[in-house]
XYZ file of C-alpha atoms in Angstrom:
352
model
C 41.818 26.440 37.235
C 43.589 23.124 37.149
C 46.562 22.889 34.831
C 47.779 19.632 33.415
C 51.338 18.354 33.354
C 53.227 15.182 32.367
C 51.265 14.734 29.192
C 54.105 14.327 26.784
C 54.893 10.697 27.614
C 51.291 9.780 26.693
C 51.591 11.728 23.356
C 54.773 10.011 22.225
C 53.809 6.509 23.342
C 54.084 4.232 20.375
C 50.506 2.843 20.762
C 49.161 6.395 20.655
C 51.135 7.223 17.531
C 50.032 3.953 15.916
C 46.387 4.799 16.775
C 46.904 8.285 15.268
C 48.077 6.745 11.988
C 44.932 4.766 11.837
C 42.770 7.819 12.447
C 44.676 9.972 9.977
C 44.120 7.515 7.133
C 40.357 7.140 7.511
C 38.808 7.676 4.091
C 42.227 8.215 2.546
C 43.820 4.716 2.651
C 44.330 4.448 -1.105
C 45.940 7.790 -1.684
C 49.502 7.524 -2.907
C 51.111 9.332 0.051
C 49.249 7.134 2.512
C 50.103 3.959 0.656
C 53.709 4.994 0.584
C 53.697 5.751 4.333
C 51.928 2.447 5.202
C 54.453 0.448 3.083
C 57.034 1.180 5.736
C 54.529 1.866 8.580
C 56.479 0.716 11.644
C 59.670 2.472 10.382
C 57.824 5.733 9.736
C 56.051 5.566 13.142
C 59.270 4.903 15.040
C 60.955 7.785 13.166
C 58.106 10.129 14.247
C 58.369 8.846 17.823
C 62.150 9.453 17.896
C 61.895 12.914 16.455
C 59.352 13.847 19.105
C 61.502 12.328 21.882
C 64.572 14.279 20.666
C 62.522 17.373 19.859
C 63.951 17.396 16.378
C 60.496 17.150 14.741
C 59.699 19.883 12.345
C 56.447 20.145 10.283
C 56.704 19.898 6.541
C 55.331 22.248 3.883
C 51.638 22.667 3.313
C 49.804 22.026 0.029
C 47.312 24.800 -0.456
C 44.280 25.307 -2.615
C 41.254 27.562 -2.699
C 37.864 26.093 -2.021
C 35.334 28.155 -3.870
C 32.023 27.892 -2.157
C 29.860 30.850 -1.310
C 33.159 32.515 -0.656
C 36.675 31.552 -1.528
C 38.648 30.010 1.316
C 42.306 28.980 1.414
C 42.602 25.339 2.515
C 46.000 24.074 3.698
C 46.727 20.378 3.652
C 49.597 19.256 5.945
C 51.887 16.345 4.886
C 50.505 12.973 5.995
C 53.133 12.350 8.617
C 52.306 15.691 10.184
C 48.652 14.751 10.304
C 49.688 11.672 12.251
C 51.418 13.956 14.814
C 48.344 16.183 14.950
C 46.139 13.178 15.860
C 48.779 12.020 18.527
C 48.571 15.421 20.156
C 44.806 15.741 19.933
C 44.202 12.228 21.284
C 45.624 13.441 24.645
C 44.808 17.137 24.612
C 41.221 17.382 23.412
C 39.631 15.542 26.352
C 41.246 18.041 28.724
C 39.717 21.031 26.916
C 36.462 19.416 26.181
C 35.508 19.642 29.863
C 35.691 23.411 29.705
C 33.536 23.851 26.645
C 29.868 24.805 27.039
C 27.171 22.579 25.531
C 26.154 25.295 23.048
C 29.132 25.086 20.753
C 28.755 22.240 18.153
C 31.688 22.275 15.669
C 34.435 19.646 15.679
C 33.227 17.869 18.798
C 32.432 14.232 19.202
C 28.625 13.738 19.695
C 27.773 17.211 18.460
C 28.062 18.220 14.719
C 25.919 20.002 12.115
C 22.648 18.128 12.501
C 22.444 18.525 16.233
C 23.331 22.159 15.909
C 20.544 22.634 13.230
C 17.950 21.014 15.512
C 18.896 23.233 18.436
C 18.982 26.374 16.180
C 15.457 25.463 14.878
C 14.181 25.016 18.432
C 15.539 28.439 19.520
C 14.364 30.165 16.357
C 10.774 28.953 16.685
C 10.649 29.770 20.416
C 11.850 33.341 20.031
C 10.785 36.483 18.283
C 14.165 37.970 17.512
C 17.607 36.703 16.550
C 21.041 38.326 16.633
C 23.043 36.361 14.049
C 26.721 37.007 13.677
C 29.683 35.939 11.707
C 33.232 36.547 12.741
C 35.170 38.217 9.967
C 37.961 36.073 8.475
C 38.088 33.950 11.676
C 40.852 31.477 10.995
C 43.200 33.988 9.359
C 42.606 36.398 12.311
C 43.499 34.029 15.205
C 46.394 35.701 17.062
C 49.213 33.306 17.913
C 50.283 34.937 21.147
C 46.749 35.075 22.531
C 46.133 31.525 21.530
C 49.256 30.322 23.328
C 48.298 32.108 26.482
C 44.880 30.545 26.448
C 46.339 27.075 26.069
C 48.740 27.682 28.875
C 45.785 28.262 31.208
C 45.194 24.508 30.961
C 48.511 22.973 30.014
C 51.775 23.296 32.018
C 53.723 20.302 30.556
C 56.762 22.098 28.835
C 57.322 19.324 26.326
C 53.729 19.390 25.269
C 53.767 23.179 24.963
C 56.948 22.903 22.821
C 55.008 20.682 20.385
C 51.921 22.923 20.340
C 54.089 26.020 19.739
C 55.966 24.202 17.003
C 52.728 23.413 15.171
C 51.417 26.985 15.670
C 54.669 28.663 14.698
C 54.806 26.626 11.460
C 51.434 27.706 10.323
C 51.736 28.758 6.688
C 50.784 32.254 5.465
C 47.082 32.808 5.462
C 44.734 35.306 3.854
C 45.934 38.822 4.717
C 44.005 40.460 7.599
C 44.568 44.057 8.608
C 42.533 44.869 11.652
C 43.306 47.631 14.124
C 42.443 47.659 17.833
C 42.812 50.116 20.685
C 46.557 50.572 21.498
C 47.791 49.495 18.056
C 50.206 51.509 16.068
C 50.484 51.529 12.282
C 52.591 48.282 12.167
C 50.910 46.199 14.903
C 48.595 44.145 12.624
C 51.622 43.193 10.454
C 54.002 42.433 13.244
C 51.720 40.158 15.312
C 51.674 36.608 13.844
C 48.128 35.390 13.189
C 46.276 32.786 11.181
C 45.756 29.015 11.431
C 45.515 26.530 8.403
C 41.818 25.581 8.124
C 42.622 22.026 7.038
C 44.489 21.012 10.287
C 42.855 18.906 12.949
C 44.753 20.982 15.500
C 43.370 24.208 14.083
C 39.855 22.953 14.602
C 40.230 22.402 18.339
C 42.370 25.464 18.768
C 39.545 27.529 17.169
C 37.220 26.150 19.816
C 39.732 27.024 22.606
C 40.106 30.553 21.193
C 36.325 31.274 21.623
C 35.721 29.159 24.727
C 36.026 32.205 27.057
C 33.764 34.097 24.702
C 31.097 31.391 24.913
C 31.169 31.613 28.673
C 30.973 35.433 28.508
C 27.735 35.099 26.442
C 26.168 32.670 28.880
C 27.504 33.947 32.256
C 27.865 37.679 31.779
C 25.279 38.529 29.139
C 22.913 35.900 30.598
C 21.806 34.754 27.133
C 19.781 31.557 27.746
C 19.406 30.820 24.020
C 22.808 30.779 22.351
C 24.539 28.680 19.736
C 27.882 28.646 17.976
C 29.256 26.702 15.113
C 32.880 27.638 14.439
C 32.702 31.358 13.701
C 28.915 31.602 13.184
C 26.894 32.265 16.312
C 23.366 33.382 17.254
C 21.533 34.747 20.303
C 17.736 34.511 20.443
C 15.320 36.518 22.562
C 11.830 38.112 22.631
C 13.596 41.339 23.763
C 15.097 43.211 20.819
C 16.727 45.776 23.118
C 18.566 43.057 25.009
C 20.027 41.844 21.711
C 20.980 45.346 20.573
C 22.945 45.886 23.860
C 24.380 42.337 23.521
C 25.912 43.211 20.101
C 27.718 46.142 21.526
C 29.075 44.024 24.466
C 30.107 41.277 22.033
C 31.993 43.614 19.809
C 33.788 45.038 22.823
C 34.683 41.626 24.196
C 36.032 40.371 20.831
C 38.626 43.183 20.700
C 40.398 41.283 23.558
C 40.874 38.459 21.017
C 41.717 40.852 18.149
C 38.505 39.715 16.273
C 35.700 41.608 14.621
C 32.236 40.540 13.591
C 31.276 40.956 9.994
C 29.499 44.329 9.529
C 27.079 43.067 6.911
C 26.481 39.458 7.840
C 25.855 40.213 11.465
C 22.283 41.308 11.801
C 19.312 41.631 14.276
C 15.970 40.631 12.805
C 12.697 38.852 13.486
C 12.806 35.085 13.191
C 9.548 34.954 11.266
C 11.459 36.225 8.162
C 13.622 33.040 8.162
C 17.151 32.399 9.352
C 19.954 30.791 7.318
C 22.121 28.230 9.116
C 24.360 25.318 7.936
C 22.879 25.243 4.478
C 19.260 25.468 5.425
C 16.751 28.259 5.783
C 14.636 27.967 8.935
C 11.073 29.400 8.967
C 8.382 29.122 11.645
C 6.589 26.326 9.816
C 9.198 24.813 7.472
C 12.893 24.192 6.808
C 14.146 24.623 3.293
C 17.468 24.003 1.652
C 19.258 27.141 0.647
C 19.555 27.559 -3.135
C 23.297 28.078 -2.964
C 23.589 24.723 -1.057
C 21.335 22.986 -3.513
C 23.387 24.281 -6.451
C 26.652 23.043 -4.950
C 24.966 19.614 -4.396
C 23.840 19.364 -8.006
C 27.396 20.081 -9.176
C 28.776 17.346 -6.850
C 26.205 14.812 -8.189
C 27.142 15.749 -11.742
C 30.761 15.169 -10.915
C 29.898 11.692 -9.320
C 28.198 10.706 -12.573
C 31.260 11.760 -14.618
C 33.711 10.110 -12.319
C 31.774 6.903 -12.314
C 31.365 6.871 -16.103
C 35.110 7.254 -16.468
C 35.770 4.488 -13.954
C 37.440 6.776 -11.419
C 35.184 5.743 -8.529
C 33.192 2.525 -7.689
C 29.506 2.202 -7.316
C 30.012 1.788 -3.605
C 31.665 5.192 -3.455
C 28.708 6.612 -5.380
C 26.161 5.148 -2.969
C 28.073 6.283 0.009
C 28.071 9.879 -1.263
C 24.344 9.826 -2.283
C 23.273 8.326 1.102
C 25.247 10.928 2.980
C 23.726 13.727 1.032
C 20.203 12.290 1.260
C 20.614 11.959 5.117
C 21.602 15.591 5.277
C 18.532 16.656 3.238
C 16.271 14.734 5.499
C 16.837 17.323 8.178
C 14.706 19.733 6.207
C 11.255 19.547 4.769
C 12.625 18.088 1.480
C 10.569 15.009 0.502
C 9.518 16.349 -2.870
C 13.002 17.720 -3.576
C 14.651 14.379 -2.773
C 12.222 12.585 -5.092
C 13.042 15.060 -7.815
C 16.811 14.796 -7.463
C 17.408 11.133 -6.716
C 14.710 9.610 -8.980
C 16.295 11.216 -12.021
C 19.868 10.129 -11.363
C 21.402 7.457 -13.502
C 24.948 5.983 -13.388
C 26.516 4.230 -16.370
C 30.085 3.353 -17.507
C 31.423 4.749 -20.742
């Protein structure tokens, strides 16, 4: 396997850092911290560059909040200048690792995404009798730092780049507590091994793909699963042979122990596809695709908030239309014509 060196000069090149600032501010240009940073843009960028050159760079403190969706998740927001550094690193690193990813993993990859994943999932579901659908339990909080660093070092040998990567990993803030025991552990092992990555980081997203890249190849090359798809920590195998999927589950659970991961005992199930499969906010049946009720409920809450924010002058009509068009485009991936008419024809936006 080829290992890459001499990457750090590309990372700390001023043009790369400047490009990273432009990427980091997309959709956030008018936030106070971004405006403050941009007011002294060149000074701030040169300061980042110098800190990276001298290796005096240290990440700042995270701002954390809980996103209450179907389940509560701890989201960590890094300071803006750290997000610029994350982009500078990812601009150079991601293309290297992209070449080793299989085409059946869809999250956080350019040219892939939720809608392409949904189409492939639907295709597999309608062409197969059975599905083994799994969810990795507390995935981001469970990612083991030492294992992750070893996996990254299989591709990267540039010492300076590894220093920056390790600095970002080591400064991960405390995540949700995970106590998992694996063969060879003693009572204190789960506490002593550092684990967990902040969900909100760009670096965490591609590290999450790196962490399961070998697992993806195991599914395809060792288990010979021709119909497989993964989106972050949700993955599914499809087949007309139920026994193959039963044996695959056992092999999957054994493999994941190497990564100190476990699949969710309740959410991971083997069943017939004719009963419908939930994936990325939709429910896929042999003849139709419906929006999940929980997803629809969240959407209605977001639309109500849009109406209130517009009425109070917090957002512009352009912002409103952007959000509505995005949501409508998402709904179009299901059989939702009547639903869209019902929702959008009844909307009204007025100023107080």
